[in-house]
Coordinates of C-alpha atoms in Angstrom, one line a residue:
Chain A
M4 CA 92.5 109.2 217.4
K5 CA 89.9 107.6 219.5
I6 CA 90.0 108.0 223.3
L7 CA 88.3 105.6 225.6
V8 CA 87.4 106.8 229.1
P9 CA 86.3 104.2 231.7
I10 CA 84.1 105.8 234.4
K11 CA 82.7 104.6 237.7
R12 CA 79.5 105.4 239.6
V13 CA 80.3 106.0 243.2
V14 CA 78.9 107.6 246.3
D15 CA 79.1 111.4 245.9
H16 CA 82.3 112.8 247.4
N17 CA 80.4 114.9 249.9
V18 CA 78.5 112.1 251.5
K19 CA 80.0 110.7 254.7
V20 CA 79.1 107.0 254.5
R21 CA 78.0 104.9 257.4
V22 CA 78.9 101.4 258.2
K23 CA 75.8 99.1 258.7
S24 CA 75.3 98.3 262.4
D25 CA 75.7 94.5 261.7
G26 CA 79.1 95.1 260.0
S27 CA 77.9 93.6 256.8
G28 CA 78.6 96.5 254.6
V29 CA 78.3 100.2 254.1
D30 CA 74.9 101.7 253.9
L31 CA 74.3 102.9 250.4
D32 CA 70.5 103.1 250.4
N33 CA 69.2 106.5 249.3
V34 CA 72.7 107.9 249.1
K35 CA 73.5 110.4 246.3
M36 CA 75.6 108.7 243.6
S37 CA 77.9 110.6 241.1
I38 CA 80.7 110.1 238.7
N39 CA 83.9 109.4 240.5
P40 CA 85.6 112.8 240.7
F41 CA 88.9 111.6 239.1
D42 CA 86.9 110.2 236.2
E43 CA 85.3 113.6 235.6
I44 CA 88.9 114.9 235.2
A45 CA 89.6 112.1 232.7
I46 CA 86.5 113.0 230.7
E47 CA 87.4 116.6 230.7
E48 CA 90.9 115.9 229.4
A49 CA 89.5 113.7 226.6
V50 CA 87.0 116.4 225.6
R51 CA 89.8 119.0 225.6
L52 CA 92.0 116.8 223.4
K53 CA 89.0 116.5 221.0
E54 CA 88.5 120.2 221.1
A55 CA 92.1 120.7 220.3
G56 CA 91.7 118.5 217.2
T57 CA 94.0 115.8 218.7
A58 CA 91.2 113.3 219.3
S59 CA 88.5 112.4 216.8
E60 CA 86.1 110.5 219.1
V61 CA 85.6 110.2 222.9
V62 CA 83.9 107.1 224.1
V63 CA 83.0 106.5 227.7
V64 CA 82.5 103.1 229.2
S65 CA 81.1 102.1 232.6
V66 CA 80.7 98.7 234.1
G67 CA 78.0 98.1 236.7
S68 CA 74.3 98.2 237.3
Q69 CA 71.6 100.1 235.4
G70 CA 72.4 103.3 237.4
C71 CA 75.6 103.6 235.3
Q72 CA 73.5 104.9 232.5
D73 CA 73.0 108.2 234.5
I74 CA 76.7 108.9 234.7
I75 CA 77.3 107.9 231.1
R76 CA 74.6 110.5 230.1
T77 CA 76.4 113.1 232.3
A78 CA 79.7 112.3 230.4
L79 CA 77.9 112.6 227.1
A80 CA 76.6 116.0 228.3
V81 CA 80.0 117.4 228.8
G82 CA 81.2 116.3 225.4
A83 CA 81.8 112.6 225.1
D84 CA 80.4 111.3 221.8
R85 CA 79.0 107.9 222.8
G86 CA 78.7 105.6 225.6
I87 CA 79.1 101.9 226.4
H88 CA 77.4 100.3 229.3
V89 CA 78.6 96.9 230.4
L90 CA 75.7 95.7 232.4
A91 CA 76.9 93.9 235.5
E92 CA 76.4 93.8 239.2
D93 CA 78.1 96.6 241.2
G94 CA 81.2 96.0 243.2
I95 CA 83.2 94.0 240.7
E96 CA 86.9 94.0 241.7
P97 CA 89.5 96.0 239.9
L98 CA 91.2 93.0 238.3
A99 CA 87.9 91.8 236.8
I100 CA 87.0 95.3 235.8
A101 CA 90.4 95.6 234.0
K102 CA 89.7 92.3 232.2
T103 CA 86.3 93.6 231.2
L104 CA 87.8 96.9 229.9
K105 CA 90.4 95.0 228.0
A106 CA 87.6 93.2 226.1
V107 CA 86.1 96.6 225.3
V108 CA 89.4 98.0 224.3
E109 CA 89.9 95.1 221.8
Q110 CA 86.6 95.9 220.2
E111 CA 87.0 99.7 220.1
L112 CA 90.7 99.9 219.5
P113 CA 91.4 103.3 221.1
K114 CA 94.8 105.0 221.0
L115 CA 94.5 106.4 224.4
L116 CA 92.8 105.3 227.6
L117 CA 92.1 107.9 230.2
L118 CA 91.1 106.8 233.7
G119 CA 90.8 108.4 237.1
K120 CA 93.7 107.6 239.4
Q121 CA 91.4 106.0 241.9
A122 CA 87.8 105.6 242.8
I123 CA 86.8 107.3 246.0
D124 CA 84.7 104.4 247.2
D125 CA 87.2 101.4 247.3
D126 CA 90.3 103.7 247.2
S127 CA 92.1 100.9 245.3
N128 CA 94.1 102.9 242.7
Q129 CA 94.6 99.7 240.6
T130 CA 92.4 99.5 237.6
G131 CA 94.4 101.6 235.2
Q132 CA 97.7 99.9 236.0
M133 CA 96.1 96.5 235.8
L134 CA 94.6 97.3 232.4
A135 CA 97.9 98.6 231.1
A136 CA 99.5 95.3 232.2
L137 CA 96.9 93.2 230.6
L138 CA 97.1 95.1 227.3
K139 CA 100.9 95.3 227.6
W140 CA 100.6 99.0 227.1
P141 CA 102.8 101.7 228.8
Q142 CA 101.3 103.6 231.7
G143 CA 101.4 107.2 232.8
T144 CA 99.8 107.2 236.3
F145 CA 98.8 110.2 238.4
A146 CA 99.0 112.6 235.4
S147 CA 99.0 116.4 236.0
E148 CA 99.8 117.2 232.4
V149 CA 99.3 115.2 229.2
R150 CA 100.6 116.2 225.8
V151 CA 100.2 114.3 222.5
E152 CA 102.6 114.8 219.7
D153 CA 103.1 112.5 216.7
E154 CA 102.0 109.3 218.3
Q155 CA 104.1 110.1 221.3
L156 CA 102.7 110.9 224.7
T157 CA 104.4 113.0 227.3
V158 CA 102.9 112.7 230.8
T159 CA 103.9 114.7 233.8
R160 CA 103.3 112.7 236.9
E161 CA 102.6 113.7 240.5
V162 CA 105.0 111.6 242.5
D163 CA 105.9 111.7 246.2
A164 CA 109.1 113.6 245.5
G165 CA 107.6 116.2 243.2
L166 CA 106.9 115.8 239.5
E167 CA 108.3 113.4 237.0
V168 CA 108.0 113.6 233.2
L169 CA 107.8 110.4 231.1
T170 CA 107.3 109.9 227.3
M171 CA 105.7 106.8 225.9
P172 CA 104.4 105.6 222.5
M173 CA 100.7 105.1 222.0
P174 CA 98.5 103.3 222.6
A175 CA 98.9 104.0 226.2
V176 CA 97.0 104.2 229.5
V177 CA 96.9 107.4 231.5
T178 CA 95.4 107.8 234.9
C179 CA 94.4 111.3 235.9
D180 CA 95.3 113.2 239.1
L181 CA 93.5 116.1 240.6
R182 CA 95.5 118.8 239.1
L183 CA 95.2 117.7 235.5
N184 CA 92.3 120.1 234.8
E185 CA 89.2 121.7 236.1
P186 CA 86.2 119.7 234.9
R187 CA 83.4 121.7 233.3
Y188 CA 79.7 121.6 234.1
A189 CA 77.2 120.4 231.6
S190 CA 74.9 123.1 230.2
L191 CA 71.2 122.5 229.9
P192 CA 71.2 122.4 226.1
N193 CA 74.0 119.9 226.2
I194 CA 72.2 117.7 228.7
M195 CA 69.2 117.7 226.3
K196 CA 71.5 116.9 223.3
A197 CA 73.2 114.1 225.3
K198 CA 69.8 112.3 225.5
R199 CA 70.1 111.6 221.7
K200 CA 73.7 110.3 221.9
P201 CA 74.0 106.5 221.6
I202 CA 74.7 104.2 224.5
D203 CA 75.5 100.6 223.6
C204 CA 74.6 98.1 226.3
I205 CA 76.6 94.9 226.6
E206 CA 75.9 92.1 229.1
I207 CA 79.0 91.3 231.0
D208 CA 78.3 87.6 230.6
S209 CA 78.7 87.9 226.8
L210 CA 82.3 88.9 227.2
G211 CA 83.4 85.6 228.7
I212 CA 85.2 87.2 231.6
D213 CA 85.7 85.4 234.9
T214 CA 84.6 87.9 237.5
T215 CA 84.7 85.5 240.5
P216 CA 85.7 87.6 243.5
R217 CA 89.3 87.1 244.7
F218 CA 88.4 88.8 248.0
K219 CA 85.8 88.4 250.6
A220 CA 85.0 91.2 252.9
V221 CA 84.7 89.5 256.3
T222 CA 83.4 92.5 258.2
Y223 CA 83.2 96.3 258.0
T224 CA 83.9 98.4 261.0
V225 CA 83.8 102.0 262.0
P226 CA 87.3 103.4 262.5
E227 CA 88.1 104.2 266.1
Q228 CA 86.6 107.6 266.8
R229 CA 88.7 110.3 268.3
K230 CA 87.8 111.4 271.7
G231 CA 86.3 114.8 271.9
G232 CA 89.0 117.4 272.3
V233 CA 89.0 120.6 274.2
M234 CA 88.9 124.2 273.0
V235 CA 91.6 126.4 274.5
S236 CA 91.2 130.1 274.8
S237 CA 94.7 131.4 274.4
V238 CA 98.1 130.6 272.9
D239 CA 99.5 130.3 276.4
E240 CA 96.9 127.7 277.3
L241 CA 97.6 125.8 274.1
I242 CA 101.3 125.6 274.8
E243 CA 100.7 124.7 278.4
K244 CA 98.5 121.8 277.3
L245 CA 100.9 120.5 274.6
K246 CA 103.7 120.6 277.1
N247 CA 102.2 119.2 280.2
E248 CA 99.1 117.3 279.2
A249 CA 99.9 115.9 275.7
K250 CA 103.6 116.1 276.3
V251 CA 104.4 116.6 272.6
L252 CA 106.4 119.8 273.0
Chain B
M12 CA 100.3 76.3 245.1
D13 CA 103.0 73.7 244.7
N14 CA 105.8 75.9 243.8
I15 CA 104.9 78.7 246.1
Q16 CA 106.9 78.8 249.4
R17 CA 105.4 80.5 252.4
A18 CA 107.7 83.5 252.3
T19 CA 107.3 87.3 251.8
L20 CA 108.9 89.4 249.2
V21 CA 109.3 93.2 250.0
I22 CA 110.0 95.4 247.1
A23 CA 112.3 98.2 248.3
E24 CA 111.6 101.8 247.5
H25 CA 114.6 103.9 247.2
D26 CA 116.2 106.7 245.1
N27 CA 119.4 104.8 244.4
Q28 CA 121.0 106.6 247.3
S29 CA 119.0 105.7 250.4
V30 CA 116.2 103.3 251.3
S31 CA 112.9 105.0 252.1
V32 CA 111.5 104.9 255.6
D33 CA 108.3 103.5 254.1
T34 CA 110.3 100.4 253.1
L35 CA 111.5 99.9 256.7
R36 CA 107.9 100.2 257.8
T37 CA 106.8 97.7 255.2
V38 CA 109.4 95.2 256.4
N39 CA 107.8 95.6 259.8
A40 CA 104.4 94.9 258.3
A41 CA 105.8 91.9 256.5
S42 CA 107.2 90.5 259.8
Q43 CA 103.5 90.4 261.0
I44 CA 102.6 87.8 258.5
Q45 CA 102.8 84.8 260.7
H46 CA 102.1 81.1 260.3
E47 CA 101.7 79.1 263.6
G48 CA 103.3 81.9 265.6
T49 CA 106.4 82.4 263.4
S50 CA 107.0 85.2 261.0
L51 CA 107.4 84.1 257.4
P52 CA 110.9 84.8 256.1
V53 CA 111.2 88.2 254.5
T54 CA 113.2 88.7 251.4
V55 CA 113.9 92.3 250.3
L56 CA 114.2 92.8 246.5
L57 CA 116.3 95.8 245.7
V58 CA 116.1 96.8 242.0
G59 CA 118.1 99.8 241.0
Y60 CA 121.1 101.3 239.4
Q61 CA 124.3 102.1 241.2
S62 CA 122.3 101.4 244.4
G63 CA 125.2 99.9 246.4
A64 CA 124.6 102.3 249.3
V65 CA 121.0 101.2 249.5
L66 CA 122.0 97.6 249.7
E67 CA 124.3 98.4 252.6
Q68 CA 121.4 100.1 254.4
I69 CA 119.1 97.1 253.9
K70 CA 121.7 94.7 255.2
C71 CA 121.5 96.6 258.5
A72 CA 117.7 96.3 258.8
H73 CA 116.2 93.9 261.3
G74 CA 113.6 91.4 260.2
V75 CA 115.1 90.8 256.8
S76 CA 116.2 87.2 256.1
N77 CA 117.4 87.6 252.5
I78 CA 118.2 90.3 250.0
I79 CA 118.1 89.9 246.3
A80 CA 119.8 92.8 244.6
I81 CA 119.6 93.6 240.9
D82 CA 121.6 96.5 239.6
A83 CA 121.2 97.7 236.0
K84 CA 120.9 100.9 234.2
E85 CA 117.5 99.9 232.8
Y86 CA 116.2 100.1 236.4
Q87 CA 117.5 103.6 237.2
H88 CA 114.1 105.3 237.2
A89 CA 111.9 102.5 238.5
L90 CA 109.7 102.5 235.4
A91 CA 106.6 100.4 236.1
E92 CA 106.7 98.5 232.8
N93 CA 110.0 96.7 233.2
L94 CA 110.0 96.6 237.0
A95 CA 106.6 94.9 237.1
E96 CA 107.7 92.1 234.7
L97 CA 110.8 91.6 236.8
I98 CA 109.0 91.5 240.1
A99 CA 106.3 89.2 238.7
E100 CA 109.0 86.8 237.5
I101 CA 110.7 86.7 240.9
G102 CA 107.6 87.1 242.9
K103 CA 105.7 84.1 241.5
N104 CA 107.6 81.9 244.0
Y105 CA 106.4 83.8 247.1
S106 CA 103.1 83.7 248.9
H107 CA 103.2 87.4 249.8
I108 CA 104.5 90.4 247.9
L109 CA 104.5 93.7 249.7
T110 CA 105.6 97.3 248.9
P111 CA 104.9 100.6 250.5
S112 CA 101.7 102.4 249.4
T113 CA 103.6 105.4 248.1
T114 CA 103.3 106.7 244.5
F115 CA 106.2 104.2 243.7
G116 CA 104.2 101.2 245.1
K117 CA 100.8 102.4 243.8
N118 CA 102.2 102.8 240.3
L119 CA 104.0 99.5 240.3
M120 CA 102.1 96.8 242.2
P121 CA 98.8 96.6 240.4
R122 CA 100.8 95.9 237.3
V123 CA 102.5 93.1 239.1
A124 CA 99.3 91.7 240.4
A125 CA 97.7 91.7 237.0
L126 CA 100.7 89.9 235.5
L127 CA 100.3 87.3 238.2
D128 CA 96.6 87.2 237.6
V129 CA 95.8 88.0 241.3
G130 CA 94.0 90.9 243.0
Q131 CA 95.7 93.5 245.1
L132 CA 95.0 94.6 248.6
S133 CA 95.8 98.3 248.6
D134 CA 96.8 100.5 251.6
V135 CA 96.8 97.7 254.2
I136 CA 96.8 99.0 257.8
A137 CA 96.8 95.7 259.7
I138 CA 97.7 92.1 258.9
E139 CA 95.6 89.6 260.8
S140 CA 96.6 86.3 259.3
L141 CA 98.2 84.7 256.3
D142 CA 95.1 85.7 254.2
T143 CA 93.3 88.4 256.1
V144 CA 94.0 92.1 256.3
V145 CA 92.3 95.4 257.2
R146 CA 92.2 98.3 254.8
P147 CA 90.3 101.6 254.9
I148 CA 87.7 102.4 252.3
Y149 CA 85.6 105.5 251.6
A150 CA 88.3 108.0 252.6
G151 CA 88.9 106.1 255.8
N152 CA 85.3 106.3 256.9
A153 CA 85.0 102.5 257.0
L154 CA 87.5 99.7 257.6
A155 CA 87.1 96.6 255.6
R156 CA 88.5 93.3 256.9
V157 CA 89.2 91.4 253.8
R158 CA 90.2 87.8 253.1
S159 CA 92.1 87.0 249.9
N160 CA 91.5 83.7 248.1
D161 CA 94.5 84.3 245.7
T162 CA 97.5 82.0 245.9
I163 CA 99.8 85.1 246.0
K164 CA 98.8 88.0 248.2
V165 CA 99.9 91.2 246.6
M166 CA 99.5 94.2 248.8
T167 CA 100.6 97.8 249.3
I168 CA 101.2 98.9 252.9
R169 CA 100.1 102.2 254.4
S170 CA 103.3 103.0 256.2
S171 CA 101.8 105.4 258.7
A172 CA 100.2 102.4 260.3
F173 CA 103.4 100.6 261.0
D174 CA 106.7 101.6 262.8
A175 CA 109.9 101.2 261.0
V176 CA 112.1 98.2 261.8
A177 CA 115.2 98.9 263.8
V178 CA 118.4 99.5 261.8
S179 CA 121.8 98.3 263.2
D180 CA 125.1 100.0 262.9
A181 CA 126.6 97.1 261.2
P182 CA 125.3 94.7 258.5
I183 CA 123.2 91.8 260.0
V184 CA 121.7 90.2 256.9
E185 CA 123.8 87.3 255.7
H186 CA 122.0 86.0 252.7
V187 CA 122.5 88.4 249.8
T188 CA 122.1 87.3 246.2
M189 CA 123.3 89.5 243.4
A190 CA 121.1 88.7 240.5
E191 CA 121.3 89.7 236.9
K192 CA 118.1 90.0 235.0
I193 CA 117.5 92.8 232.7
I194 CA 114.1 93.7 231.3
A195 CA 114.5 96.7 229.1
A196 CA 111.7 99.3 229.1
A197 CA 110.0 98.7 225.9
H198 CA 107.6 101.4 226.7
S199 CA 108.1 104.5 228.8
M200 CA 111.2 106.7 228.7
F201 CA 112.2 108.9 231.7
V202 CA 112.6 112.5 230.7
S203 CA 113.0 114.5 233.9
Q204 CA 112.2 114.9 237.5
Q205 CA 111.5 118.1 239.4
K206 CA 112.4 117.1 242.9
V207 CA 111.4 119.4 245.6
E208 CA 114.5 120.0 247.7
S209 CA 113.9 120.6 251.4
E210 CA 115.9 120.6 254.5
R211 CA 112.9 119.7 256.5
P212 CA 112.0 116.1 257.5
E213 CA 110.0 114.2 255.0
L214 CA 106.3 114.0 255.6
P215 CA 105.9 110.3 256.3
A216 CA 108.8 110.3 258.6
A217 CA 108.2 113.5 260.6
S218 CA 107.1 113.3 264.2
V219 CA 105.6 116.9 263.9
V220 CA 103.6 118.1 260.9
V221 CA 102.4 121.7 260.6
S222 CA 99.9 122.0 257.7
G223 CA 98.4 125.1 256.2
G224 CA 95.1 125.5 254.2
R225 CA 93.2 128.1 252.3
G226 CA 93.0 130.3 255.4
L227 CA 96.6 131.3 254.9
G228 CA 95.5 133.4 252.0
S229 CA 98.7 133.6 250.0
K230 CA 102.0 131.9 249.3
E231 CA 103.8 134.6 251.3
N232 CA 101.7 134.0 254.4
F233 CA 102.5 130.2 254.2
A234 CA 105.8 131.3 255.6
L235 CA 104.0 131.3 259.0
V236 CA 103.5 127.5 258.7
E237 CA 107.0 127.0 257.6
Q238 CA 108.5 129.0 260.5
L239 CA 106.4 127.0 263.0
A240 CA 107.4 123.7 261.4
D241 CA 111.1 124.8 261.5
K242 CA 110.8 125.8 265.2
L243 CA 109.4 122.4 266.0
G244 CA 111.7 120.5 263.7
G245 CA 108.7 119.2 261.8
A246 CA 107.6 118.8 258.2
I247 CA 105.1 121.0 256.4
G248 CA 101.9 119.8 254.9
A249 CA 99.0 121.4 253.1
S250 CA 95.4 120.9 252.2
R251 CA 94.3 120.5 248.7
A252 CA 93.0 124.1 248.6
A253 CA 96.4 125.4 249.5
V254 CA 98.1 123.3 246.8
D255 CA 95.5 124.3 244.2
A256 CA 95.9 128.0 245.1
G257 CA 99.7 127.6 244.5
F258 CA 100.8 128.2 248.0
V259 CA 103.0 125.1 248.0
S260 CA 103.8 122.2 245.7
N261 CA 101.6 119.1 245.3
D262 CA 104.0 116.7 247.1
L263 CA 103.0 118.4 250.4
Q264 CA 99.3 117.6 250.1
V265 CA 97.9 115.6 253.0
G266 CA 94.8 113.6 252.4
Q267 CA 92.9 110.8 250.7
T268 CA 94.7 111.5 247.4
G269 CA 97.9 112.9 248.8
K270 CA 100.1 111.7 251.6
I271 CA 98.8 109.9 254.7
V272 CA 100.6 110.9 257.9
A273 CA 100.3 109.9 261.5
P274 CA 102.8 112.1 263.4
Q275 CA 103.0 112.6 267.2
L276 CA 101.7 116.2 266.6
Y277 CA 99.7 117.6 263.7
I278 CA 98.9 121.2 263.7
A279 CA 96.3 122.3 261.2
V280 CA 96.4 126.0 260.4
G281 CA 93.5 127.6 258.4
I282 CA 92.2 124.1 257.3
S283 CA 88.5 123.5 257.6
G284 CA 88.8 119.7 257.7
A285 CA 87.1 118.3 254.7
I286 CA 86.5 114.5 254.7
Q287 CA 89.3 114.1 252.1
H288 CA 91.8 116.0 254.3
L289 CA 90.9 114.1 257.5
A290 CA 91.5 110.9 255.7
G291 CA 95.2 111.8 255.6
M292 CA 95.8 112.9 259.1
K293 CA 93.2 111.7 261.6
D294 CA 95.4 108.9 263.0
S295 CA 97.9 111.5 264.3
K296 CA 98.5 111.2 268.0
V297 CA 97.7 114.7 268.9
I298 CA 95.9 117.1 266.6
V299 CA 95.8 120.9 267.1
A300 CA 93.5 123.1 265.0
I301 CA 93.7 126.8 264.6
N302 CA 90.8 128.3 262.7
N303 CA 88.6 131.3 262.8
D304 CA 85.5 129.3 262.2
P305 CA 84.3 127.6 265.4
D306 CA 82.1 125.3 263.3
A307 CA 84.9 124.0 261.1
P308 CA 84.8 120.2 261.0
I309 CA 88.5 120.1 261.9
F310 CA 87.5 120.9 265.5
Q311 CA 85.6 117.6 265.7
V312 CA 88.9 115.6 265.4
A313 CA 91.2 118.1 267.1
D314 CA 92.5 117.4 270.6
Y315 CA 93.1 121.0 271.1
G316 CA 91.3 123.7 269.2
L317 CA 91.9 127.4 269.2
V318 CA 89.4 129.7 267.5
G319 CA 90.8 132.9 266.3
D320 CA 92.6 134.9 263.6
L321 CA 95.6 132.8 262.6
F322 CA 97.5 136.0 261.7
E323 CA 97.4 136.9 265.4
I324 CA 97.8 133.5 266.8
M325 CA 100.7 132.2 264.7
P326 CA 103.1 135.1 265.5
E327 CA 102.3 134.7 269.2
L328 CA 102.8 131.0 269.0
L329 CA 106.1 131.4 267.1
D330 CA 107.2 133.8 269.8
K331 CA 106.3 131.7 272.8
I332 CA 107.2 128.2 271.7

């Protein structure tokens, strides 16, 4: 079974981004970029399924600028077999990304797609579901456990009420939640080995996908900042403030 | 755009017993979509199984013009595959389709959007016009004002940003259509659900939330948070660290990837205040932080901060409140 893992290059999760003063965007100059954390979980799960003998090949794919090659290499270093880089401008919307990934899926014919549940930059939480719709495949979103048995997938999902278990036939799309696994770090020898693994590069224009944006960001603003609070020195003072000043008790 | 009427379809979230507060908040968001000063008519689509009680509740909600109710066993577990096809079929005649940005809505709506070949606006916090909304990005560190060029605007609504519409004692919605359209799940099968039963108010609806983090140290100690929540009639929440450490179940996680809350009072106990946690609670009206580290980032957003050992502070607080 082949697993395809779409991954995204995003601002590192520890970076607190700043809105540009003219409101035209978010300042990404000289900011550390990394694999989207949820995508690391997807890669880890794919590699574990390969180690368990369930998967035969793990292919990672990333759509975006030249910098995506770095995160594909990182994925190869933790155990993916090969990479596909769809060279495109950054910031393509989820629907167009889903259409692009569909074209890759039709070439690669994987049995399972593992994605992160959302990217921490645009916080959309859409691509996996859209891709499943376009492929007419079943979807197991927000997965905290994935089991594969005889062409049948069992996914435990993190839902608002608790946990939900679904089964579905493959091929299927699964989006990974935080608690699915603990991603491993790449070892130095594996980082060296990853340099010899192949990365195919495809120009997005060759896929014939309409990537015209559906949305236009008019302006970006900084959320209202909270007023500086006060430090209290005792429980009594805290209760007094909550009762008389904030009037929430 | 010929066949599309200017009208809004709200997809109701429910558990076949009662409508979610998030849905009532989404109806309010829907009523803010206006054309020349008048709200677009709001139709609520209720898809479920043996969900008659939910229908009665929605009939009592203000701001709803019409209800379309579809009741069939195939829809019992709200599986995305069949529900999305159904909603795309019905929704293609509406200019706006909204649902709460809960795990229900997040699972379902992108699938609807893709079937309609339109983009989706996720987690909308303000609606400015027929085509322009505001949504947070980068864990809430920036707000994007976004204009949609799609003929159908599909969006999920961050319910903490909107109040729930009022609910009458008696039915007020007159136009109710009972429709029959069954799309069987060709794909997923529901196996089971582990619902976390709780007497406490639900996180998105609670006016007080007491949250615990890694600083609690153990599942047993988390009882301090629970006791305070109970005393204040509030809900309990948790940081990712507390969930990962097994102190509480995942459905209580507050943050970028968990639940987003904006209660009147949010008390953070033993939570450092990572960017990802703040994304889920920084719109609370009053924030109280109790932490032994005076440099913890949580104090930068807290209205009232108390530095000290939570194992001394919490019992005293429980005693005196």
